[in-house]
């Protein structure tokens, strides 16, 4: 028996979420009295693979195969399923990000394994196997029983802390046969964002809404984000108007994020917006309207005009950081 | 080319949800039901493709797994412009169950492009579309933010963590779509509403399928602490609270 964790790397370096997943998987393995095994697909060197051991993983299975260079959901599913079976994995853990959302459901059908999707905590119990997950876009949570022998969990990004241990992991390089003629998704072009903090990864997100009034007013907001090492985001009308890029839109129909700190500046706090940010640990709201619903979701608030408050806030951060 | 858009029937997104039967079931009293926002955008994109004569798209069908009570939602999809609809007469027990029903229908009806929204706003699973593709053994592309047909070729832009990729895929396939696929949902015009009444809804009876999950109970989010206000003239105090009290910066 084992718990299998599917890791992701970016140009050969593990994404932070892989260490989050490894920490989570190790805890689940502890609950089940077994070990966590990590699967890495891609060209990742040994010293990087070994880092997973710092987060409690006992063994790393590494596959470096040219046919798997780009993501074909069907091919990846076959490989993950093969390794899961070989490792006797009873629980398989993936990220609830773009990749995990594509792979986990296929794996579920392949292995007849129930999915708990978008989970943000350890299982509530292992017998019956019950997870706690978001429902009704964050307006409720469900206790979901996974009734099958093998279970799949996709973990919400940023929802689990990194737990470092002194373990070392063994690394096993494995080769798999992937029939290239079965690859039906052909990647023609890759456009990578460089030097930008992704809002799904960011621990702090500074977000602006229609209350920012115009795309020309974003300067101090971006400055605040830069000072805090934060990503920038926006509400839906802002991206619909083309003031900011679509990648920044958070909410029910945008990105769902769970940073430690979320600044909602000139954002009313409509339920559809809150649906995407309610898992933030802390929300700070800046709004001229004292009755704006965002104050109902925020822990800290300033009633005031963003154009006046933001420059002062920037100064305050500079002062504090300068100390 | 035939497109199928799978639609889910969900409570209006502003609904304050409540539960009954010891918090095991949604209290449906007074709920307004709508097409799941993602599916509405998928339908909009499918209709745009059909409107464009260069794409070769001949028809747009919608499919839904649900009981008779969800027919108004299907009629709305027809009013927006879908040519016809399919309803599998079954209570949607879980994602696997729904995907199994849809897979049966698709095997009989044959479509070239199947579009599912990335998640439904009630169970937030992000699972039906990719499950369906595996049940059919079709290729799938998820996190699709743009879908075009150029010279008979499918051109998709999909979001990856940290950028985007342009991919080609052969039909039949399943696209699981997210933000960007269409901007504003198309609204039904009067003519569409009149025509919807006469458009066919084909009924399928359910096949046997075992749900893999079961909701044991629902619970409401834990109430957050009341908002602490800081004087607009003194934002420094906010930064101090974030540093010393919340310890997040
Ligand atoms: C199906 C559906 C899905 C949706 N999905 C999303 C989604 O994913 N994300 C999303 O964000 N929205 C979504 N919406 C839209 C949502 O309902 C709201 O319309 C939207 O969130 C409002 O954005 P806003 O708060 O920026 O703008 P507004 O509602 O216009 O609010 C602006 C706020 O700024 C304040 N303000 C004005 N001037 C200032 C100033 N000078 N300084 C400080 N504050 C000021 C105002 O008091 C107000 O509270 C969705 C809607 C539907 C129907």
XYZ file of C-alpha atoms and ligand atoms in Angstrom:
625
model
C 0.000 0.000 0.000
C 1.114 3.598 -0.525
C -0.083 7.134 -1.089
C 0.964 8.441 -4.503
C 1.542 12.112 -5.128
C 1.733 13.498 -8.656
C 4.262 16.346 -8.706
C 4.708 19.109 -11.258
C 7.864 20.843 -12.360
C 8.616 23.915 -14.403
C 11.738 23.631 -16.558
C 13.064 20.894 -14.317
C 12.429 22.645 -10.988
C 9.546 21.570 -8.794
C 6.762 24.079 -8.360
C 6.023 25.056 -4.775
C 2.750 23.183 -5.060
C 4.705 19.924 -5.448
C 6.173 20.390 -1.971
C 2.739 21.293 -0.644
C 1.335 18.129 -2.197
C 4.221 16.074 -0.806
C 3.624 17.461 2.716
C -0.078 16.693 2.422
C 0.519 13.210 1.002
C 2.935 12.377 3.820
C 0.312 13.320 6.396
C -2.334 11.231 4.622
C 0.148 8.349 4.496
C 0.663 8.715 8.246
C -3.099 8.512 8.773
C -3.109 5.268 6.778
C 0.050 3.882 8.331
C 1.882 3.750 5.063
C 4.396 5.706 2.970
C 4.130 8.488 0.453
C 5.579 7.891 -3.008
C 6.018 10.750 -5.462
C 5.787 10.537 -9.229
C 7.714 13.011 -11.349
C 7.310 13.222 -15.113
C 9.886 15.265 -16.969
C 13.560 16.054 -17.059
C 14.299 16.637 -13.363
C 17.742 15.906 -12.002
C 18.473 13.718 -9.021
C 19.252 16.493 -6.523
C 15.945 18.169 -7.304
C 14.050 14.869 -7.047
C 15.613 14.266 -3.649
C 14.148 17.516 -2.344
C 10.771 15.776 -2.160
C 12.252 13.711 0.644
C 12.441 16.887 2.751
C 8.670 16.916 2.766
C 8.213 13.370 3.966
C 8.149 11.412 0.711
C 9.989 8.074 1.021
C 10.422 7.217 -2.631
C 10.425 9.179 -5.858
C 9.580 7.511 -9.140
C 10.985 9.558 -11.996
C 9.999 9.222 -15.640
C 11.781 11.155 -18.327
C 10.263 10.332 -21.679
C 10.273 12.515 -24.784
C 6.762 11.498 -25.749
C 5.539 13.015 -22.479
C 7.223 16.355 -23.071
C 3.906 18.079 -23.545
C 0.674 17.267 -21.792
C -1.678 14.787 -23.417
C -4.245 13.976 -20.754
C -4.848 10.478 -22.041
C -1.181 9.514 -22.197
C -0.428 10.990 -18.777
C -3.417 9.164 -17.306
C -2.057 5.836 -18.566
C 1.325 6.481 -17.008
C -0.006 7.633 -13.638
C -2.428 4.703 -13.505
C 0.393 2.268 -14.282
C 2.589 3.625 -11.505
C -0.314 3.770 -9.037
C -1.033 0.114 -9.676
C 2.601 -0.867 -9.420
C 2.988 1.011 -6.132
C -0.301 -0.338 -4.773
C -1.480 3.210 -4.164
C -4.724 3.514 -2.257
C -4.808 7.294 -2.371
C -3.578 9.419 -5.276
C -3.054 13.115 -4.741
C -2.849 15.803 -7.445
C -3.127 19.570 -7.426
C -6.522 21.105 -8.129
C -4.864 23.315 -10.763
C -5.149 23.256 -14.552
C -3.161 20.047 -14.874
C -4.750 18.196 -11.984
C -8.254 19.140 -13.061
C -7.609 17.558 -16.448
C -5.927 14.397 -15.189
C -7.687 13.448 -11.944
C -11.108 12.747 -13.485
C -9.620 10.565 -16.246
C -7.663 8.687 -13.615
C -10.848 8.309 -11.591
C -12.556 6.479 -14.439
C -9.457 4.444 -15.311
C -8.985 3.197 -11.747
C -12.648 3.276 -10.663
C -11.548 5.658 -7.931
C -13.775 8.294 -6.337
C -12.551 11.885 -6.381
C -12.602 14.507 -3.681
C -11.896 17.643 -5.719
C -10.608 20.938 -4.418
C -9.967 19.626 -0.930
C -8.268 22.021 1.487
C -7.727 19.939 4.635
C -6.645 16.472 5.633
C -9.387 13.825 5.331
C -11.958 14.021 8.124
C -11.670 10.269 8.560
C -10.075 7.362 6.718
C -12.719 4.752 7.498
C -15.108 5.721 6.003
C -12.837 7.880 3.853
C -14.374 11.327 4.092
C -13.025 14.634 2.835
C -14.052 18.217 3.436
C -14.604 20.169 0.241
C -15.931 23.429 -1.108
C -19.488 23.402 -2.385
C -21.862 26.004 -3.786
C -18.890 28.131 -4.801
C -17.719 28.570 -1.239
C -21.158 29.276 0.231
C -21.028 25.865 1.897
C -18.755 22.887 2.475
C -19.497 19.208 1.953
C -18.371 16.152 3.879
C -17.899 13.831 0.952
C -17.434 10.105 1.349
C -15.193 8.467 -1.248
C -16.665 4.998 -1.465
C -14.167 3.176 -3.646
C -11.113 1.139 -2.706
C -8.739 3.602 -4.387
C -9.320 7.314 -3.776
C -8.196 10.464 -5.550
C -7.809 13.842 -3.908
C -7.079 17.109 -5.689
C -5.683 19.629 -3.247
C -6.580 23.312 -3.536
C -3.453 25.371 -4.112
C -1.999 27.230 -1.129
C -4.316 25.433 1.252
C -1.765 23.219 2.977
C 1.426 24.277 4.683
C 4.872 22.935 3.855
C 5.984 20.428 6.483
C 9.715 19.819 6.458
C 11.092 16.602 7.903
C 14.569 15.160 8.003
C 13.727 12.203 5.769
C 15.616 11.213 2.701
C 13.924 9.767 -0.353
C 15.168 7.042 -2.647
C 14.956 7.785 -6.344
C 13.926 5.218 -8.912
C 14.233 6.040 -12.596
C 11.678 4.175 -14.614
C 11.058 3.952 -18.318
C 7.562 3.523 -19.686
C 6.261 2.749 -23.127
C 4.123 5.461 -24.570
C 2.813 4.916 -28.070
C 3.439 8.214 -29.844
C 0.636 7.519 -32.324
C -1.803 7.679 -29.428
C -0.909 11.281 -28.667
C -3.797 13.284 -30.058
C -3.065 16.680 -28.558
C -0.297 18.442 -30.465
C 1.256 21.507 -28.884
C 2.007 24.151 -31.534
C 3.151 27.007 -29.390
C 3.916 27.742 -25.738
C 3.675 31.250 -24.368
C 5.191 31.431 -20.919
C 4.711 34.341 -18.595
C 8.078 35.298 -17.266
C 8.975 37.268 -14.198
C 5.362 37.516 -13.098
C 4.023 36.091 -9.865
C 1.090 33.823 -10.654
C -2.033 34.682 -8.741
C -2.703 31.028 -7.991
C 0.763 30.655 -6.408
C 0.991 34.010 -4.655
C 0.830 34.307 -0.884
C -0.320 37.917 -1.149
C -2.659 39.216 -3.864
C -3.512 42.877 -4.415
C -6.718 43.201 -6.393
C -8.589 46.161 -7.831
C -12.200 46.614 -8.888
C -14.303 49.131 -10.728
C -13.758 51.514 -7.819
C -10.265 52.068 -9.232
C -12.176 54.177 -11.790
C -9.781 53.911 -14.741
C -6.971 51.696 -16.058
C -4.663 54.689 -15.614
C -4.969 54.558 -11.824
C -3.264 51.208 -11.339
C 0.197 52.598 -10.597
C 0.037 52.730 -6.789
C -1.766 49.366 -6.673
C 1.005 47.712 -8.683
C 3.589 49.492 -6.544
C 1.968 48.144 -3.399
C 2.009 44.639 -4.898
C 5.679 44.941 -5.861
C 6.636 46.128 -2.398
C 4.838 43.174 -0.831
C 6.066 40.607 -3.379
C 2.436 40.106 -4.286
C 0.548 39.224 -7.468
C -2.007 41.643 -8.905
C -5.607 40.667 -9.606
C -8.922 42.266 -10.483
C -12.686 41.836 -10.465
C -14.555 40.655 -13.528
C -15.790 44.017 -14.886
C -12.211 45.278 -14.793
C -10.991 42.455 -17.046
C -14.137 42.625 -19.198
C -13.471 46.335 -19.772
C -9.933 45.429 -20.756
C -8.383 47.523 -17.952
C -6.385 44.503 -16.827
C -5.561 41.137 -18.396
C -8.003 38.231 -18.188
C -5.402 36.195 -16.339
C -5.958 38.470 -13.338
C -9.710 38.014 -13.030
C -10.651 36.301 -9.776
C -14.042 34.987 -8.798
C -16.556 32.377 -9.654
C -15.923 32.595 -13.377
C -12.290 33.628 -12.987
C -9.529 32.164 -10.867
C -10.186 30.666 -7.485
C -7.376 31.531 -5.144
C -6.420 31.036 -1.514
C -3.607 33.438 -0.621
C -2.659 34.306 2.946
C -3.626 37.902 2.309
C -6.003 39.411 -0.237
C -6.431 43.139 -0.763
C -9.806 44.050 -2.322
C -9.503 47.652 -3.424
C -12.588 49.322 -4.893
C -14.304 45.941 -5.102
C -17.905 45.729 -3.907
C -17.729 42.074 -2.829
C -20.489 40.573 -4.955
C -21.062 36.891 -4.119
C -19.528 35.856 -7.451
C -16.336 37.692 -6.591
C -16.216 36.353 -3.037
C -16.665 32.841 -4.450
C -13.156 33.057 -5.839
C -11.391 34.584 -2.857
C -13.241 33.400 0.241
C -10.521 30.853 1.046
C -8.002 33.665 1.603
C -6.757 33.598 5.192
C -7.119 37.363 5.555
C -8.999 39.880 3.440
C -8.329 43.610 3.575
C -10.956 45.849 1.983
C -10.636 49.456 0.914
C -13.903 50.979 -0.204
C -15.679 54.350 -0.093
C -18.978 52.691 0.789
C -19.146 51.656 4.455
C -22.002 49.268 3.576
C -20.166 47.472 0.762
C -20.617 43.696 1.216
C -16.850 43.201 0.988
C -16.576 44.454 4.581
C -18.664 41.435 5.611
C -15.950 39.138 4.262
C -12.933 41.199 5.351
C -11.032 41.128 8.648
C -9.487 44.548 8.111
C -11.056 47.503 6.395
C -10.502 51.110 5.468
C -13.454 53.260 4.513
C -11.964 55.662 2.039
C -11.146 56.634 -1.499
C -8.621 54.276 -3.068
C -6.928 57.122 -4.921
C -6.107 58.782 -1.593
C -5.552 55.705 0.593
C -3.285 53.737 -1.760
C -0.416 56.253 -1.933
C -0.426 56.502 1.867
C -0.446 52.744 2.149
C 2.516 52.524 -0.218
C 4.392 55.029 1.950
C 3.526 53.068 5.089
C 4.824 49.814 3.620
C 8.030 51.522 2.505
C 8.498 52.887 5.983
C 7.895 49.556 7.691
C 9.974 47.558 5.188
C 12.725 50.125 5.409
C 13.163 49.530 9.101
C -19.453 19.001 -37.736
C -21.763 18.499 -34.746
C -21.190 20.137 -31.364
C -22.581 18.952 -28.059
C -22.652 21.257 -25.052
C -23.276 19.544 -21.725
C -25.283 21.735 -19.391
C -25.803 21.577 -15.695
C -28.780 23.082 -13.871
C -27.647 25.050 -10.813
C -29.089 27.480 -8.273
C -28.743 31.118 -9.285
C -25.317 32.217 -8.137
C -26.647 34.723 -5.616
C -28.754 32.081 -3.823
C -28.211 31.938 -0.092
C -28.018 28.182 0.267
C -29.768 26.340 3.099
C -29.936 22.641 3.832
C -32.620 20.260 5.078
C -32.830 16.654 6.315
C -30.057 17.015 8.849
C -27.945 19.098 6.445
C -27.834 16.343 3.850
C -29.931 18.018 1.129
C -30.207 21.422 -0.437
C -33.366 23.276 0.526
C -34.781 24.019 -2.925
C -37.621 26.276 -1.821
C -37.531 29.594 -3.595
C -34.421 28.754 -5.611
C -34.176 30.118 -9.110
C -32.442 27.601 -11.377
C -30.104 28.664 -14.123
C -27.715 27.194 -16.695
C -24.340 26.772 -14.989
C -22.391 29.950 -15.919
C -19.530 28.022 -17.600
C -21.937 25.974 -19.675
C -23.764 29.119 -20.738
C -20.462 30.535 -22.023
C -19.686 27.202 -23.741
C -23.053 27.340 -25.477
C -22.367 30.915 -26.542
C -19.039 29.889 -28.100
C -20.615 26.863 -29.828
C -23.275 29.120 -31.372
C -20.639 31.612 -32.503
C -18.830 28.767 -34.276
C -22.066 27.684 -35.938
C -22.825 31.245 -37.070
C -19.470 31.375 -38.837
C -19.983 29.557 -42.160
C -16.265 28.816 -42.563
C -16.198 26.450 -39.569
C -18.442 23.751 -41.026
C -20.411 23.476 -37.785
C -23.884 22.271 -38.715
C -25.624 21.866 -35.384
C -25.389 22.595 -31.686
C -27.089 20.182 -29.294
C -27.326 20.509 -25.525
C -27.407 17.507 -23.188
C -28.489 17.437 -19.588
C -28.848 14.748 -16.953
C -31.771 15.614 -14.721
C -35.408 15.121 -13.921
C -38.351 16.879 -15.599
C -38.010 19.826 -13.189
C -34.916 20.993 -15.066
C -36.686 21.352 -18.417
C -37.020 25.152 -18.100
C -33.216 25.332 -18.052
C -33.041 23.185 -21.196
C -35.702 25.381 -22.854
C -33.580 28.388 -22.014
C -30.618 26.826 -23.833
C -32.871 26.187 -26.821
C -34.131 29.773 -26.669
C -30.546 31.031 -26.702
C -30.069 29.120 -29.955
C -29.276 25.415 -29.492
C -30.876 23.356 -32.287
C -32.061 20.504 -30.130
C -31.626 18.964 -26.717
C -31.180 15.657 -24.977
C -32.270 14.934 -21.436
C -31.325 11.791 -19.578
C -34.117 11.230 -17.131
C -32.050 10.613 -14.024
C -31.297 12.345 -10.770
C -27.644 13.459 -11.024
C -26.162 11.412 -8.170
C -22.500 12.356 -8.566
C -20.056 13.390 -11.281
C -19.204 9.821 -12.286
C -22.867 8.938 -12.520
C -23.586 11.977 -14.707
C -20.568 11.327 -16.941
C -21.653 7.691 -17.362
C -25.119 8.764 -18.530
C -23.700 11.326 -20.953
C -21.200 8.803 -22.352
C -24.037 6.398 -23.253
C -25.902 9.122 -25.097
C -22.810 10.260 -26.985
C -22.029 6.699 -28.094
C -25.473 6.571 -29.711
C -25.623 10.080 -31.143
C -22.000 10.796 -32.204
C -20.658 14.341 -31.936
C -17.387 15.817 -33.168
C -16.820 18.368 -30.438
C -18.113 17.947 -26.905
C -17.853 20.937 -24.614
C -18.190 20.916 -20.846
C -17.717 23.786 -18.428
C -14.787 23.469 -16.066
C -16.990 23.183 -13.027
C -20.560 23.526 -11.875
C -21.239 26.219 -9.335
C -22.950 23.796 -6.939
C -20.577 20.873 -6.410
C -17.419 22.555 -7.732
C -15.947 19.270 -8.848
C -14.271 20.104 -12.181
C -14.693 16.455 -13.043
C -17.542 15.577 -15.421
C -15.860 16.678 -18.677
C -12.622 14.762 -18.269
C -14.422 11.717 -16.846
C -16.598 11.716 -19.929
C -13.577 11.785 -22.224
C -12.054 8.794 -20.451
C -15.323 6.846 -20.584
C -15.424 7.471 -24.346
C -11.662 7.054 -24.745
C -11.566 10.416 -26.531
C -8.725 12.902 -26.236
C -9.489 15.779 -23.915
C -8.147 19.275 -23.553
C -8.844 21.043 -20.310
C -8.501 24.676 -19.166
C -9.529 25.735 -22.672
C -9.740 29.503 -22.995
C -10.220 29.731 -26.766
C -11.633 27.311 -29.322
C -11.433 27.980 -33.063
C -11.875 26.007 -36.239
C -9.469 27.122 -38.955
C -9.367 25.328 -42.316
C -11.094 22.374 -40.744
C -8.490 22.184 -37.977
C -9.258 22.605 -34.306
C -7.106 25.302 -32.733
C -7.286 25.567 -28.971
C -5.620 27.840 -26.509
C -5.335 26.244 -23.105
C -4.104 27.770 -19.926
C -1.131 26.176 -18.232
C 0.159 27.266 -14.855
C 2.374 30.101 -15.892
C 1.274 30.747 -19.437
C -0.704 29.310 -22.285
C -0.336 26.757 -25.024
C -1.809 26.616 -28.490
C -2.725 23.039 -29.357
C -4.323 21.104 -32.205
C -6.498 18.113 -31.512
C -8.327 15.693 -33.764
C -12.074 15.085 -33.514
C -13.927 13.660 -31.726
C -12.667 15.190 -28.500
C -13.846 16.767 -25.283
C -13.023 20.391 -24.457
C -13.276 21.426 -20.833
C -13.585 25.178 -20.949
C -12.809 28.000 -18.594
C -12.643 31.763 -18.641
C -12.112 33.477 -21.967
C -14.068 31.024 -24.123
C -16.768 33.672 -24.666
C -17.161 37.107 -23.181
C -20.814 37.711 -22.446
C -23.383 34.915 -22.430
C -25.788 35.159 -25.339
C -29.267 36.226 -24.294
C -32.447 34.677 -25.663
C -34.382 36.979 -27.999
C -38.183 36.897 -28.202
C -38.016 34.924 -31.445
C -35.715 32.389 -29.809
C -38.084 31.986 -26.879
C -41.013 31.346 -29.255
C -38.986 28.879 -31.316
C -37.696 27.048 -28.254
C -41.215 25.768 -27.594
C -41.185 23.746 -30.787
C -37.612 22.463 -30.659
C -37.230 18.785 -29.771
C -35.978 17.518 -26.403
C -35.057 13.871 -26.874
C -35.540 11.785 -23.770
C -33.194 8.970 -22.770
C -33.812 6.632 -19.883
C -30.982 6.202 -17.399
C -28.453 3.418 -17.556
C -27.249 1.596 -14.484
C -24.250 3.344 -12.961
C -22.959 3.337 -9.427
C -22.051 6.722 -7.903
C -18.543 6.656 -6.447
C -19.118 9.332 -3.828
C -21.783 10.375 -1.399
C -22.351 13.651 0.373
C -22.590 12.764 4.046
C -23.560 16.282 5.060
C -23.165 19.942 4.227
C -22.029 22.664 6.532
C -21.957 26.424 6.351
C -18.625 28.255 6.260
C -17.348 29.244 9.659
C -18.268 32.847 10.369
C -15.352 35.231 9.991
C -14.362 37.615 12.734
C -15.965 41.045 12.338
C -14.054 43.558 10.243
C -11.612 45.778 12.131
C -11.622 49.289 10.721
C -8.571 51.453 10.417
C -8.667 55.226 9.930
C -8.222 56.173 6.254
C -5.766 58.857 7.335
C -3.568 56.337 9.079
C -2.976 53.273 6.840
C 0.251 52.635 8.713
C -1.888 51.126 11.447
C -3.187 48.599 8.916
C 0.308 47.547 7.968
C 1.173 47.104 11.642
C -1.886 44.927 12.207
C -0.961 42.797 9.209
C 2.558 42.453 10.548
C 1.950 41.929 14.220
C -1.559 40.584 14.581
C -2.272 38.619 11.400
C 1.447 37.998 10.757
C 0.946 37.810 7.008
C 3.483 40.356 5.810
C -22.784 34.350 -13.500
C -21.937 35.468 -12.979
C -20.596 35.223 -12.719
C -19.768 36.267 -12.239
N -18.460 35.988 -11.977
C -17.683 36.956 -11.430
C -16.331 36.713 -11.088
O -15.801 35.645 -11.321
N -15.597 37.704 -10.529
C -16.130 38.937 -10.275
O -15.408 39.812 -9.745
N -17.392 39.205 -10.604
C -18.190 38.253 -11.182
N -19.456 38.552 -11.527
C -19.875 39.956 -11.422
C -20.256 40.358 -10.023
O -21.628 40.095 -9.830
C -20.038 41.872 -9.827
O -20.702 42.566 -10.839
C -18.571 42.299 -9.848
O -17.791 41.495 -8.988
C -18.456 43.741 -9.428
O -17.141 44.185 -9.596
P -16.595 45.441 -8.753
O -16.798 45.166 -7.332
O -15.222 45.695 -9.254
O -17.496 46.653 -9.301
P -18.729 47.417 -8.669
O -19.825 46.496 -8.341
O -18.997 48.523 -9.612
O -18.191 47.973 -7.311
C -17.197 48.943 -7.214
C -16.940 49.185 -5.756
O -15.953 50.184 -5.643
C -16.319 51.113 -4.652
N -15.692 52.383 -5.007
C -16.090 53.286 -5.924
N -15.228 54.308 -5.988
C -14.253 54.042 -5.114
C -13.066 54.707 -4.735
N -12.704 55.850 -5.283
N -12.285 54.147 -3.779
C -12.623 52.972 -3.200
N -13.733 52.312 -3.526
C -14.538 52.829 -4.470
C -17.812 51.137 -4.663
O -18.320 51.554 -3.401
C -18.146 49.688 -4.970
O -18.271 48.920 -3.793
C -20.293 37.552 -12.022
C -21.641 37.780 -12.286
C -22.453 36.771 -12.755
C -23.892 37.075 -13.015
